[in-house]
PDB file of C-alpha atoms in Angstrom:
ATOM      1  CA  UNK A   1     -30.987  32.710  13.106  1.00 58.00           C
ATOM      2  CA  UNK A   2     -28.269  33.959  10.773  1.00 81.00           C
ATOM      3  CA  UNK A   3     -25.804  31.200   9.835  1.00 91.00           C
ATOM      4  CA  UNK A   4     -22.139  32.152   9.680  1.00 96.00           C
ATOM      5  CA  UNK A   5     -19.572  30.538   7.413  1.00 98.00           C
ATOM      6  CA  UNK A   6     -16.490  29.443   9.367  1.00 98.00           C
ATOM      7  CA  UNK A   7     -13.369  27.972   7.768  1.00 98.00           C
ATOM      8  CA  UNK A   8     -10.058  26.409   8.725  1.00 98.00           C
ATOM      9  CA  UNK A   9      -7.587  26.175   5.814  1.00 98.00           C
ATOM     10  CA  UNK A  10      -4.372  24.181   6.286  1.00 97.00           C
ATOM     11  CA  UNK A  11      -1.552  24.008   3.734  1.00 96.00           C
ATOM     12  CA  UNK A  12       1.867  22.404   4.169  1.00 94.00           C
ATOM     13  CA  UNK A  13       4.445  22.478   1.397  1.00 92.00           C
ATOM     14  CA  UNK A  14       7.670  23.427   3.180  1.00 93.00           C
ATOM     15  CA  UNK A  15       8.320  20.069   4.818  1.00 91.00           C
ATOM     16  CA  UNK A  16      11.690  19.858   6.540  1.00 85.00           C
ATOM     17  CA  UNK A  17      12.121  16.078   6.735  1.00 82.00           C
ATOM     18  CA  UNK A  18      10.270  14.780   3.663  1.00 83.00           C
ATOM     19  CA  UNK A  19      10.124  16.119   0.130  1.00 84.00           C
ATOM     20  CA  UNK A  20       8.539  19.535  -0.228  1.00 88.00           C
ATOM     21  CA  UNK A  21       5.485  20.487  -2.271  1.00 90.00           C
ATOM     22  CA  UNK A  22       5.011  23.677  -4.248  1.00 91.00           C
ATOM     23  CA  UNK A  23       1.227  23.931  -4.337  1.00 92.00           C
ATOM     24  CA  UNK A  24      -0.223  23.978  -0.793  1.00 94.00           C
ATOM     25  CA  UNK A  25       0.534  27.566   0.236  1.00 96.00           C
ATOM     26  CA  UNK A  26      -0.888  28.872  -3.046  1.00 97.00           C
ATOM     27  CA  UNK A  27      -3.863  26.518  -2.604  1.00 97.00           C
ATOM     28  CA  UNK A  28      -4.776  28.136   0.706  1.00 98.00           C
ATOM     29  CA  UNK A  29      -4.278  31.708  -0.519  1.00 98.00           C
ATOM     30  CA  UNK A  30      -6.439  31.197  -3.611  1.00 98.00           C
ATOM     31  CA  UNK A  31      -9.112  29.284  -1.708  1.00 98.00           C
ATOM     32  CA  UNK A  32      -9.365  31.978   0.955  1.00 98.00           C
ATOM     33  CA  UNK A  33      -9.852  34.593  -1.755  1.00 98.00           C
ATOM     34  CA  UNK A  34     -12.636  32.746  -3.588  1.00 98.00           C
ATOM     35  CA  UNK A  35     -14.449  31.950  -0.318  1.00 98.00           C
ATOM     36  CA  UNK A  36     -14.510  35.660   0.535  1.00 98.00           C
ATOM     37  CA  UNK A  37     -15.228  36.913  -2.987  1.00 97.00           C
ATOM     38  CA  UNK A  38     -17.964  34.468  -3.952  1.00 96.00           C
ATOM     39  CA  UNK A  39     -19.156  32.275  -1.074  1.00 96.00           C
ATOM     40  CA  UNK A  40     -20.127  34.564   1.792  1.00 94.00           C
ATOM     41  CA  UNK A  41     -17.118  34.011   4.026  1.00 97.00           C
ATOM     42  CA  UNK A  42     -15.372  36.877   5.819  1.00 97.00           C
ATOM     43  CA  UNK A  43     -11.664  37.255   6.523  1.00 97.00           C
ATOM     44  CA  UNK A  44     -12.493  37.140  10.237  1.00 97.00           C
ATOM     45  CA  UNK A  45     -14.256  33.811   9.782  1.00 98.00           C
ATOM     46  CA  UNK A  46     -11.277  32.113   8.094  1.00 98.00           C
ATOM     47  CA  UNK A  47      -8.277  30.783   9.994  1.00 98.00           C
ATOM     48  CA  UNK A  48      -5.236  29.643   8.016  1.00 98.00           C
ATOM     49  CA  UNK A  49      -2.260  27.536   9.052  1.00 98.00           C
ATOM     50  CA  UNK A  50       0.588  27.628   6.532  1.00 98.00           C
ATOM     51  CA  UNK A  51       3.861  25.673   6.532  1.00 97.00           C
ATOM     52  CA  UNK A  52       5.674  26.282   9.856  1.00 97.00           C
ATOM     53  CA  UNK A  53       2.373  27.226  11.510  1.00 98.00           C
ATOM     54  CA  UNK A  54       0.896  23.828  10.667  1.00 98.00           C
ATOM     55  CA  UNK A  55       2.481  21.719  13.383  1.00 97.00           C
ATOM     56  CA  UNK A  56       0.521  18.806  14.768  1.00 96.00           C
ATOM     57  CA  UNK A  57      -0.263  20.735  17.966  1.00 97.00           C
ATOM     58  CA  UNK A  58      -1.383  23.865  16.137  1.00 98.00           C
ATOM     59  CA  UNK A  59      -3.607  21.869  13.780  1.00 98.00           C
ATOM     60  CA  UNK A  60      -5.239  19.977  16.655  1.00 97.00           C
ATOM     61  CA  UNK A  61      -5.735  23.208  18.611  1.00 98.00           C
ATOM     62  CA  UNK A  62      -7.304  24.895  15.572  1.00 98.00           C
ATOM     63  CA  UNK A  63      -9.641  21.956  15.027  1.00 97.00           C
ATOM     64  CA  UNK A  64     -10.752  22.054  18.656  1.00 97.00           C
ATOM     65  CA  UNK A  65     -11.310  25.812  18.451  1.00 98.00           C
ATOM     66  CA  UNK A  66     -13.876  25.345  15.655  1.00 98.00           C
ATOM     67  CA  UNK A  67     -16.438  24.501  18.345  1.00 97.00           C
ATOM     68  CA  UNK A  68     -16.032  27.960  19.901  1.00 97.00           C
ATOM     69  CA  UNK A  69     -15.499  29.810  16.631  1.00 97.00           C
ATOM     70  CA  UNK A  70     -18.858  28.611  15.312  1.00 97.00           C
ATOM     71  CA  UNK A  71     -22.364  28.273  16.713  1.00 96.00           C
ATOM     72  CA  UNK A  72     -25.325  25.980  16.171  1.00 95.00           C
ATOM     73  CA  UNK A  73     -26.595  26.264  12.600  1.00 95.00           C
ATOM     74  CA  UNK A  74     -23.315  27.530  11.134  1.00 97.00           C
ATOM     75  CA  UNK A  75     -21.530  26.109   8.106  1.00 97.00           C
ATOM     76  CA  UNK A  76     -18.024  24.835   8.912  1.00 98.00           C
ATOM     77  CA  UNK A  77     -15.496  24.209   6.131  1.00 98.00           C
ATOM     78  CA  UNK A  78     -12.157  22.459   6.797  1.00 97.00           C
ATOM     79  CA  UNK A  79      -9.507  22.105   4.099  1.00 97.00           C
ATOM     80  CA  UNK A  80      -6.180  20.252   4.114  1.00 94.00           C
ATOM     81  CA  UNK A  81      -3.461  20.504   1.460  1.00 94.00           C
ATOM     82  CA  UNK A  82      -0.204  18.580   1.732  1.00 92.00           C
ATOM     83  CA  UNK A  83       1.148  15.074   2.153  1.00 88.00           C
ATOM     84  CA  UNK A  84      -1.014  12.201   3.355  1.00 83.00           C
ATOM     85  CA  UNK A  85      -0.675   8.499   4.102  1.00 76.00           C
ATOM     86  CA  UNK A  86      -2.669   5.538   5.405  1.00 69.00           C
ATOM     87  CA  UNK A  87      -2.331   1.946   6.496  1.00 61.00           C
ATOM     88  CA  UNK A  88      -2.263   0.888   2.861  1.00 60.00           C
ATOM     89  CA  UNK A  89       0.917   0.892   0.827  1.00 47.00           C
ATOM     90  CA  UNK A  90       0.067  -0.322  -2.645  1.00 46.00           C
ATOM     91  CA  UNK A  91       3.639   0.237  -3.796  1.00 47.00           C
ATOM     92  CA  UNK A  92       5.011  -2.875  -2.056  1.00 42.00           C
ATOM     93  CA  UNK A  93       1.778  -4.581  -1.020  1.00 41.00           C
ATOM     94  CA  UNK A  94       2.200  -3.933   2.695  1.00 45.00           C
ATOM     95  CA  UNK A  95      -0.107  -2.700   5.420  1.00 42.00           C
ATOM     96  CA  UNK A  96       1.218  -0.637   8.300  1.00 51.00           C
ATOM     97  CA  UNK A  97      -0.528  -2.325  11.209  1.00 56.00           C
ATOM     98  CA  UNK A  98      -0.046   0.673  13.492  1.00 57.00           C
ATOM     99  CA  UNK A  99      -2.437   2.874  11.509  1.00 61.00           C
ATOM    100  CA  UNK A 100      -6.181   2.139  11.683  1.00 54.00           C
ATOM    101  CA  UNK A 101      -7.673   0.484   8.610  1.00 55.00           C
ATOM    102  CA  UNK A 102      -9.747   2.767   6.339  1.00 57.00           C
ATOM    103  CA  UNK A 103      -8.548   5.934   8.028  1.00 64.00           C
ATOM    104  CA  UNK A 104      -6.310   8.427   6.278  1.00 74.00           C
ATOM    105  CA  UNK A 105      -3.655  10.564   7.916  1.00 83.00           C
ATOM    106  CA  UNK A 106      -2.519  14.110   7.100  1.00 89.00           C
ATOM    107  CA  UNK A 107       1.174  14.868   7.597  1.00 90.00           C
ATOM    108  CA  UNK A 108       1.914  18.069   9.556  1.00 94.00           C
ATOM    109  CA  UNK A 109       5.021  20.137   8.939  1.00 95.00           C
ATOM    110  CA  UNK A 110       6.902  18.824  11.994  1.00 93.00           C
ATOM    111  CA  UNK A 111       6.559  15.131  11.119  1.00 89.00           C
ATOM    112  CA  UNK A 112       9.876  13.267  11.091  1.00 84.00           C
ATOM    113  CA  UNK A 113       9.901  10.025   9.089  1.00 76.00           C
ATOM    114  CA  UNK A 114      11.287   6.983  10.934  1.00 73.00           C
ATOM    115  CA  UNK A 115      14.853   6.000  10.163  1.00 73.00           C
ATOM    116  CA  UNK A 116      15.921   2.617   8.866  1.00 66.00           C
ATOM    117  CA  UNK A 117      14.796  -0.158  11.252  1.00 67.00           C
ATOM    118  CA  UNK A 118      13.235   2.235  13.770  1.00 68.00           C
ATOM    119  CA  UNK A 119      10.701   0.628  16.070  1.00 72.00           C
ATOM    120  CA  UNK A 120       7.580   2.769  15.829  1.00 72.00           C
ATOM    121  CA  UNK A 121       4.633   2.586  18.218  1.00 75.00           C
ATOM    122  CA  UNK A 122       1.010   3.604  17.891  1.00 76.00           C
ATOM    123  CA  UNK A 123       1.734   6.430  20.317  1.00 83.00           C
ATOM    124  CA  UNK A 124       4.566   7.651  18.081  1.00 82.00           C
ATOM    125  CA  UNK A 125       2.131   8.041  15.201  1.00 81.00           C
ATOM    126  CA  UNK A 126      -0.610   9.557  17.360  1.00 85.00           C
ATOM    127  CA  UNK A 127       1.840  12.210  18.493  1.00 88.00           C
ATOM    128  CA  UNK A 128       3.162  13.048  15.026  1.00 89.00           C
ATOM    129  CA  UNK A 129       0.358  12.659  12.417  1.00 89.00           C
ATOM    130  CA  UNK A 130      -3.205  13.946  12.050  1.00 90.00           C
ATOM    131  CA  UNK A 131      -5.088  10.658  11.842  1.00 85.00           C
ATOM    132  CA  UNK A 132      -8.718  10.585  10.769  1.00 83.00           C
ATOM    133  CA  UNK A 133     -10.041   7.999  13.189  1.00 82.00           C
ATOM    134  CA  UNK A 134      -8.062   9.159  16.200  1.00 86.00           C
ATOM    135  CA  UNK A 135      -7.861  12.939  15.783  1.00 91.00           C
ATOM    136  CA  UNK A 136     -10.465  14.160  13.309  1.00 92.00           C
ATOM    137  CA  UNK A 137     -13.466  11.968  14.039  1.00 91.00           C
ATOM    138  CA  UNK A 138     -13.994  13.099  17.672  1.00 93.00           C
ATOM    139  CA  UNK A 139     -13.883  16.776  16.629  1.00 95.00           C
ATOM    140  CA  UNK A 140     -16.145  16.354  13.608  1.00 95.00           C
ATOM    141  CA  UNK A 141     -18.654  14.149  15.431  1.00 94.00           C
ATOM    142  CA  UNK A 142     -19.118  16.937  17.962  1.00 96.00           C
ATOM    143  CA  UNK A 143     -19.374  19.681  15.348  1.00 97.00           C
ATOM    144  CA  UNK A 144     -21.900  17.897  13.162  1.00 96.00           C
ATOM    145  CA  UNK A 145     -24.433  17.577  15.964  1.00 96.00           C
ATOM    146  CA  UNK A 146     -25.783  21.057  15.201  1.00 96.00           C
ATOM    147  CA  UNK A 147     -23.626  22.387  12.343  1.00 97.00           C
ATOM    148  CA  UNK A 148     -23.156  21.548   8.661  1.00 96.00           C
ATOM    149  CA  UNK A 149     -19.579  20.387   8.078  1.00 97.00           C
ATOM    150  CA  UNK A 150     -17.730  20.155   4.758  1.00 96.00           C
ATOM    151  CA  UNK A 151     -14.222  18.659   4.717  1.00 94.00           C
ATOM    152  CA  UNK A 152     -11.905  18.668   1.693  1.00 94.00           C
ATOM    153  CA  UNK A 153      -8.470  17.048   1.529  1.00 92.00           C
ATOM    154  CA  UNK A 154      -6.000  17.521  -1.300  1.00 92.00           C
ATOM    155  CA  UNK A 155      -3.597  14.772  -0.294  1.00 87.00           C
ATOM    156  CA  UNK A 156      -3.341  11.025  -0.738  1.00 71.00           C
ATOM    157  CA  UNK A 157      -3.903   8.316   1.763  1.00 55.00           C
ATOM    158  CA  UNK A 158      -2.082   5.197   0.595  1.00 34.00           C
ATOM    159  CA  UNK A 159       1.558   4.548   1.283  1.00 26.00           C
ATOM    160  CA  UNK A 160       2.879   5.346  -2.159  1.00 25.00           C
ATOM    161  CA  UNK A 161       0.019   7.593  -3.214  1.00 27.00           C
ATOM    162  CA  UNK A 162       1.303  10.790  -1.687  1.00 27.00           C
ATOM    163  CA  UNK A 163       1.106  14.100  -3.511  1.00 36.00           C
ATOM    164  CA  UNK A 164       3.671  14.303  -6.247  1.00 35.00           C
ATOM    165  CA  UNK A 165       6.086  17.143  -6.736  1.00 31.00           C
ATOM    166  CA  UNK A 166       7.143  18.596 -10.073  1.00 32.00           C
ATOM    167  CA  UNK A 167      10.386  20.569 -10.244  1.00 33.00           C
ATOM    168  CA  UNK A 168      11.982  22.769 -12.880  1.00 34.00           C
ATOM    169  CA  UNK A 169      14.186  19.838 -13.878  1.00 38.00           C
ATOM    170  CA  UNK A 170      11.215  17.557 -14.610  1.00 40.00           C
ATOM    171  CA  UNK A 171      10.388  16.857 -18.216  1.00 42.00           C
ATOM    172  CA  UNK A 172       7.353  18.743 -19.419  1.00 45.00           C
ATOM    173  CA  UNK A 173       5.193  15.641 -19.726  1.00 48.00           C
ATOM    174  CA  UNK A 174       6.323  13.840 -16.581  1.00 51.00           C
ATOM    175  CA  UNK A 175       4.479  13.655 -13.281  1.00 49.00           C
ATOM    176  CA  UNK A 176       7.043  12.562 -10.705  1.00 33.00           C
ATOM    177  CA  UNK A 177       5.587  10.282  -8.053  1.00 35.00           C
ATOM    178  CA  UNK A 178       6.881   9.999  -4.547  1.00 26.00           C
ATOM    179  CA  UNK A 179       8.905   6.803  -4.491  1.00 27.00           C
ATOM    180  CA  UNK A 180       9.238   5.972  -0.783  1.00 33.00           C
ATOM    181  CA  UNK A 181       6.518   5.635   1.814  1.00 51.00           C
ATOM    182  CA  UNK A 182       7.101   7.567   5.053  1.00 52.00           C
ATOM    183  CA  UNK A 183       6.831   4.339   7.064  1.00 54.00           C
ATOM    184  CA  UNK A 184       8.683   2.076   4.644  1.00 50.00           C
ATOM    185  CA  UNK A 185      11.760   1.741   6.864  1.00 47.00           C
ATOM    186  CA  UNK A 186      10.139   0.640  10.116  1.00 51.00           C
ATOM    187  CA  UNK A 187      10.950  -2.762  11.565  1.00 44.00           C
ATOM    188  CA  UNK A 188       9.254  -5.837  10.176  1.00 45.00           C
ATOM    189  CA  UNK A 189       6.791  -6.535  12.987  1.00 46.00           C
ATOM    190  CA  UNK A 190       4.915  -3.311  12.249  1.00 44.00           C
ATOM    191  CA  UNK A 191       3.893  -4.369   8.746  1.00 41.00           C
ATOM    192  CA  UNK A 192       2.054  -7.282   7.226  1.00 43.00           C
ATOM    193  CA  UNK A 193       1.102  -8.477   3.764  1.00 42.00           C
ATOM    194  CA  UNK A 194      -1.861  -6.656   2.248  1.00 43.00           C
ATOM    195  CA  UNK A 195      -4.047  -9.444   0.914  1.00 45.00           C
ATOM    196  CA  UNK A 196      -6.891  -7.156  -0.210  1.00 48.00           C
ATOM    197  CA  UNK A 197      -9.286  -9.842   0.963  1.00 44.00           C
ATOM    198  CA  UNK A 198     -12.862  -9.668  -0.247  1.00 46.00           C
ATOM    199  CA  UNK A 199     -13.847 -10.545   3.323  1.00 48.00           C
ATOM    200  CA  UNK A 200     -12.730  -7.144   4.625  1.00 52.00           C
ATOM    201  CA  UNK A 201     -15.778  -5.093   5.521  1.00 60.00           C
ATOM    202  CA  UNK A 202     -15.536  -1.334   5.136  1.00 66.00           C
ATOM    203  CA  UNK A 203     -16.680   0.431   8.308  1.00 73.00           C
ATOM    204  CA  UNK A 204     -19.878   2.466   7.914  1.00 81.00           C
ATOM    205  CA  UNK A 205     -19.566   6.176   7.266  1.00 85.00           C
ATOM    206  CA  UNK A 206     -19.646   7.663  10.780  1.00 87.00           C
ATOM    207  CA  UNK A 207     -21.295  11.040  10.075  1.00 91.00           C
ATOM    208  CA  UNK A 208     -24.834  12.264   9.460  1.00 93.00           C
ATOM    209  CA  UNK A 209     -24.154  15.931   8.735  1.00 95.00           C
ATOM    210  CA  UNK A 210     -20.640  15.954   7.260  1.00 94.00           C
ATOM    211  CA  UNK A 211     -19.652  15.663   3.606  1.00 94.00           C
ATOM    212  CA  UNK A 212     -16.084  14.702   2.741  1.00 92.00           C
ATOM    213  CA  UNK A 213     -14.359  15.092  -0.635  1.00 92.00           C
ATOM    214  CA  UNK A 214     -10.822  13.856  -1.237  1.00 90.00           C
ATOM    215  CA  UNK A 215      -8.490  14.481  -4.151  1.00 90.00           C
ATOM    216  CA  UNK A 216      -8.217  10.809  -5.064  1.00 84.00           C
ATOM    217  CA  UNK A 217      -8.900   7.278  -3.893  1.00 76.00           C
ATOM    218  CA  UNK A 218      -6.679   5.594  -1.321  1.00 68.00           C
ATOM    219  CA  UNK A 219      -4.777   3.817  -4.098  1.00 67.00           C
ATOM    220  CA  UNK A 220      -4.085   6.763  -6.399  1.00 73.00           C
ATOM    221  CA  UNK A 221      -1.526   9.512  -6.693  1.00 72.00           C
ATOM    222  CA  UNK A 222      -2.770  13.063  -6.194  1.00 84.00           C
ATOM    223  CA  UNK A 223      -0.688  15.415  -8.298  1.00 88.00           C
ATOM    224  CA  UNK A 224       1.014  18.641  -7.289  1.00 90.00           C
ATOM    225  CA  UNK A 225       1.050  21.053 -10.229  1.00 91.00           C
ATOM    226  CA  UNK A 226       4.382  22.647  -9.351  1.00 88.00           C
ATOM    227  CA  UNK A 227       6.193  25.478 -11.088  1.00 89.00           C
ATOM    228  CA  UNK A 228       6.774  23.387 -14.205  1.00 89.00           C
ATOM    229  CA  UNK A 229       3.008  22.867 -14.551  1.00 91.00           C
ATOM    230  CA  UNK A 230       1.843  26.221 -13.194  1.00 93.00           C
ATOM    231  CA  UNK A 231       1.203  27.484 -16.735  1.00 93.00           C
ATOM    232  CA  UNK A 232      -1.742  25.062 -16.746  1.00 94.00           C
ATOM    233  CA  UNK A 233      -3.428  26.387 -13.585  1.00 95.00           C
ATOM    234  CA  UNK A 234      -6.198  28.949 -13.401  1.00 95.00           C
ATOM    235  CA  UNK A 235      -3.912  31.697 -12.026  1.00 96.00           C
ATOM    236  CA  UNK A 236      -0.471  30.618 -13.258  1.00 96.00           C
ATOM    237  CA  UNK A 237       0.623  29.590  -9.745  1.00 96.00           C
ATOM    238  CA  UNK A 238       1.420  26.115  -8.361  1.00 94.00           C
ATOM    239  CA  UNK A 239      -1.593  24.192  -7.051  1.00 95.00           C
ATOM    240  CA  UNK A 240      -2.701  20.684  -6.324  1.00 93.00           C
ATOM    241  CA  UNK A 241      -4.369  19.296  -9.447  1.00 93.00           C
ATOM    242  CA  UNK A 242      -7.508  18.686  -7.416  1.00 94.00           C
ATOM    243  CA  UNK A 243      -7.464  22.119  -5.782  1.00 96.00           C
ATOM    244  CA  UNK A 244      -6.932  23.827  -9.129  1.00 96.00           C
ATOM    245  CA  UNK A 245     -10.113  22.120 -10.357  1.00 96.00           C
ATOM    246  CA  UNK A 246     -11.926  22.825  -7.076  1.00 97.00           C
ATOM    247  CA  UNK A 247     -11.094  26.528  -7.406  1.00 97.00           C
ATOM    248  CA  UNK A 248     -12.418  26.560 -10.972  1.00 96.00           C
ATOM    249  CA  UNK A 249     -15.686  25.081  -9.709  1.00 96.00           C
ATOM    250  CA  UNK A 250     -16.009  27.573  -6.849  1.00 96.00           C
ATOM    251  CA  UNK A 251     -15.276  30.598  -9.021  1.00 94.00           C
ATOM    252  CA  UNK A 252     -17.811  29.518 -11.633  1.00 91.00           C
ATOM    253  CA  UNK A 253     -15.480  28.824 -14.549  1.00 88.00           C
ATOM    254  CA  UNK A 254     -16.536  25.157 -14.728  1.00 87.00           C
ATOM    255  CA  UNK A 255     -20.061  24.009 -15.624  1.00 84.00           C
ATOM    256  CA  UNK A 256     -21.523  22.448 -12.489  1.00 89.00           C
ATOM    257  CA  UNK A 257     -25.333  22.541 -12.427  1.00 85.00           C
ATOM    258  CA  UNK A 258     -25.913  19.170 -14.067  1.00 85.00           C
ATOM    259  CA  UNK A 259     -29.529  18.793 -12.883  1.00 86.00           C
ATOM    260  CA  UNK A 260     -30.577  22.344 -13.831  1.00 87.00           C
ATOM    261  CA  UNK A 261     -31.856  23.392 -10.385  1.00 89.00           C
ATOM    262  CA  UNK A 262     -29.608  26.504 -10.319  1.00 87.00           C
ATOM    263  CA  UNK A 263     -27.902  25.277  -7.163  1.00 89.00           C
ATOM    264  CA  UNK A 264     -24.532  23.617  -6.542  1.00 92.00           C
ATOM    265  CA  UNK A 265     -24.602  20.368  -4.577  1.00 95.00           C
ATOM    266  CA  UNK A 266     -21.654  18.613  -2.978  1.00 96.00           C
ATOM    267  CA  UNK A 267     -21.982  15.797  -5.498  1.00 95.00           C
ATOM    268  CA  UNK A 268     -21.942  18.274  -8.392  1.00 96.00           C
ATOM    269  CA  UNK A 269     -18.730  19.743  -6.923  1.00 96.00           C
ATOM    270  CA  UNK A 270     -17.090  16.316  -6.965  1.00 95.00           C
ATOM    271  CA  UNK A 271     -18.283  15.549 -10.486  1.00 95.00           C
ATOM    272  CA  UNK A 272     -17.165  18.915 -11.833  1.00 96.00           C
ATOM    273  CA  UNK A 273     -13.720  18.708 -10.240  1.00 96.00           C
ATOM    274  CA  UNK A 274     -13.195  15.289 -11.806  1.00 95.00           C
ATOM    275  CA  UNK A 275     -14.067  16.638 -15.259  1.00 95.00           C
ATOM    276  CA  UNK A 276     -11.765  19.631 -14.803  1.00 95.00           C
ATOM    277  CA  UNK A 277      -8.835  17.451 -13.715  1.00 94.00           C
ATOM    278  CA  UNK A 278      -9.246  15.097 -16.653  1.00 93.00           C
ATOM    279  CA  UNK A 279      -9.207  17.887 -19.244  1.00 93.00           C
ATOM    280  CA  UNK A 280      -5.405  17.919 -19.082  1.00 93.00           C
ATOM    281  CA  UNK A 281      -3.691  15.625 -21.594  1.00 91.00           C
ATOM    282  CA  UNK A 282      -0.093  14.798 -22.394  1.00 90.00           C
ATOM    283  CA  UNK A 283       1.244  15.340 -25.900  1.00 89.00           C
ATOM    284  CA  UNK A 284       0.484  11.715 -26.751  1.00 91.00           C
ATOM    285  CA  UNK A 285      -3.151  12.137 -25.671  1.00 91.00           C
ATOM    286  CA  UNK A 286      -2.870  10.207 -22.412  1.00 91.00           C
ATOM    287  CA  UNK A 287      -4.333  11.485 -19.154  1.00 89.00           C
ATOM    288  CA  UNK A 288      -1.915  13.862 -17.429  1.00 90.00           C
ATOM    289  CA  UNK A 289      -3.386  13.645 -13.931  1.00 90.00           C
ATOM    290  CA  UNK A 290      -4.736  10.180 -13.222  1.00 87.00           C
ATOM    291  CA  UNK A 291      -6.786  10.626 -10.072  1.00 88.00           C
ATOM    292  CA  UNK A 292     -10.443  10.283  -9.192  1.00 90.00           C
ATOM    293  CA  UNK A 293     -11.880  12.622  -6.527  1.00 91.00           C
ATOM    294  CA  UNK A 294     -13.962  10.725  -3.981  1.00 89.00           C
ATOM    295  CA  UNK A 295     -17.036  11.779  -2.017  1.00 91.00           C
ATOM    296  CA  UNK A 296     -18.397  10.376   1.229  1.00 90.00           C
ATOM    297  CA  UNK A 297     -20.934   9.256   2.161  1.00 91.00           C
ATOM    298  CA  UNK A 298     -21.151   7.023  -0.898  1.00 88.00           C
ATOM    299  CA  UNK A 299     -24.358   6.148  -2.709  1.00 85.00           C
ATOM    300  CA  UNK A 300     -24.631   2.861  -0.802  1.00 85.00           C
ATOM    301  CA  UNK A 301     -24.663   4.561   2.609  1.00 87.00           C
ATOM    302  CA  UNK A 302     -27.971   5.129   4.379  1.00 83.00           C
ATOM    303  CA  UNK A 303     -27.171   8.830   4.824  1.00 87.00           C
ATOM    304  CA  UNK A 304     -26.116   9.369   1.197  1.00 91.00           C
ATOM    305  CA  UNK A 305     -28.794  12.035   0.687  1.00 93.00           C
ATOM    306  CA  UNK A 306     -26.583  14.695   2.310  1.00 95.00           C
ATOM    307  CA  UNK A 307     -24.321  14.799  -0.766  1.00 95.00           C
ATOM    308  CA  UNK A 308     -27.241  16.302  -2.695  1.00 93.00           C
ATOM    309  CA  UNK A 309     -27.406  19.352  -0.434  1.00 93.00           C
TER     310      UNK A 309
END
């Protein structure tokens, strides 16, 4: 049976209530083009949600529709570009107890950050964020039963490790980090000290047929190569630093076939994007974009073989 390639590409840069990003809309446009030009996707098979389209409701509806848009045996690709957060906030050593541990959250365009001393509930977050454990996992668990699923996120998942924004006023060699976590102002009983205890056990990777690659770890900044850095990107337009590297890998301008089998595995994609990101140096020779793309499942997981597909 012929396998179709189905994609959902989501990019949010024009946030109304938190600082904007310059790369996401260009990320989606460039990714759509390379998927069609080089990877067997059709325009009909790709749905995009950009900026004002990417409300929480529209994103959840589009995720649910992937079940009907694809069939058994198809390849499903889901991509997110924008701001992200998680229970961790390494900036001030706090954990937001309302968000599930070890589960990232993507921030849709209509998210409104709590005001000083607001009392926020779990339901408030469920109705305003796209949270991995609560929103994504049920959809992906259903899809992966008889489809191959590949999920890529160019956003960050710790409190202070949200995509950075570079503006025309930034110095050439500065990467400006987001200074305030979106949940930093909530009342005290919603946060607790993050002890980073060695006794904390990471939950097992929940999927058997889904590969996930993120732009960075949950304690790192993922950079937005805005207009001031666009001269460094593959097409001279703003992009996430990870997505710029990811696009280079997909269009064949980065060496990827490390084992010489003339195929491109998910793990080779991760490795090649890391190398491409780290090619950029500041004038003093230091790393310009300090982030490490992650892949799941990890080598220690029982289902780690899927990353070699």
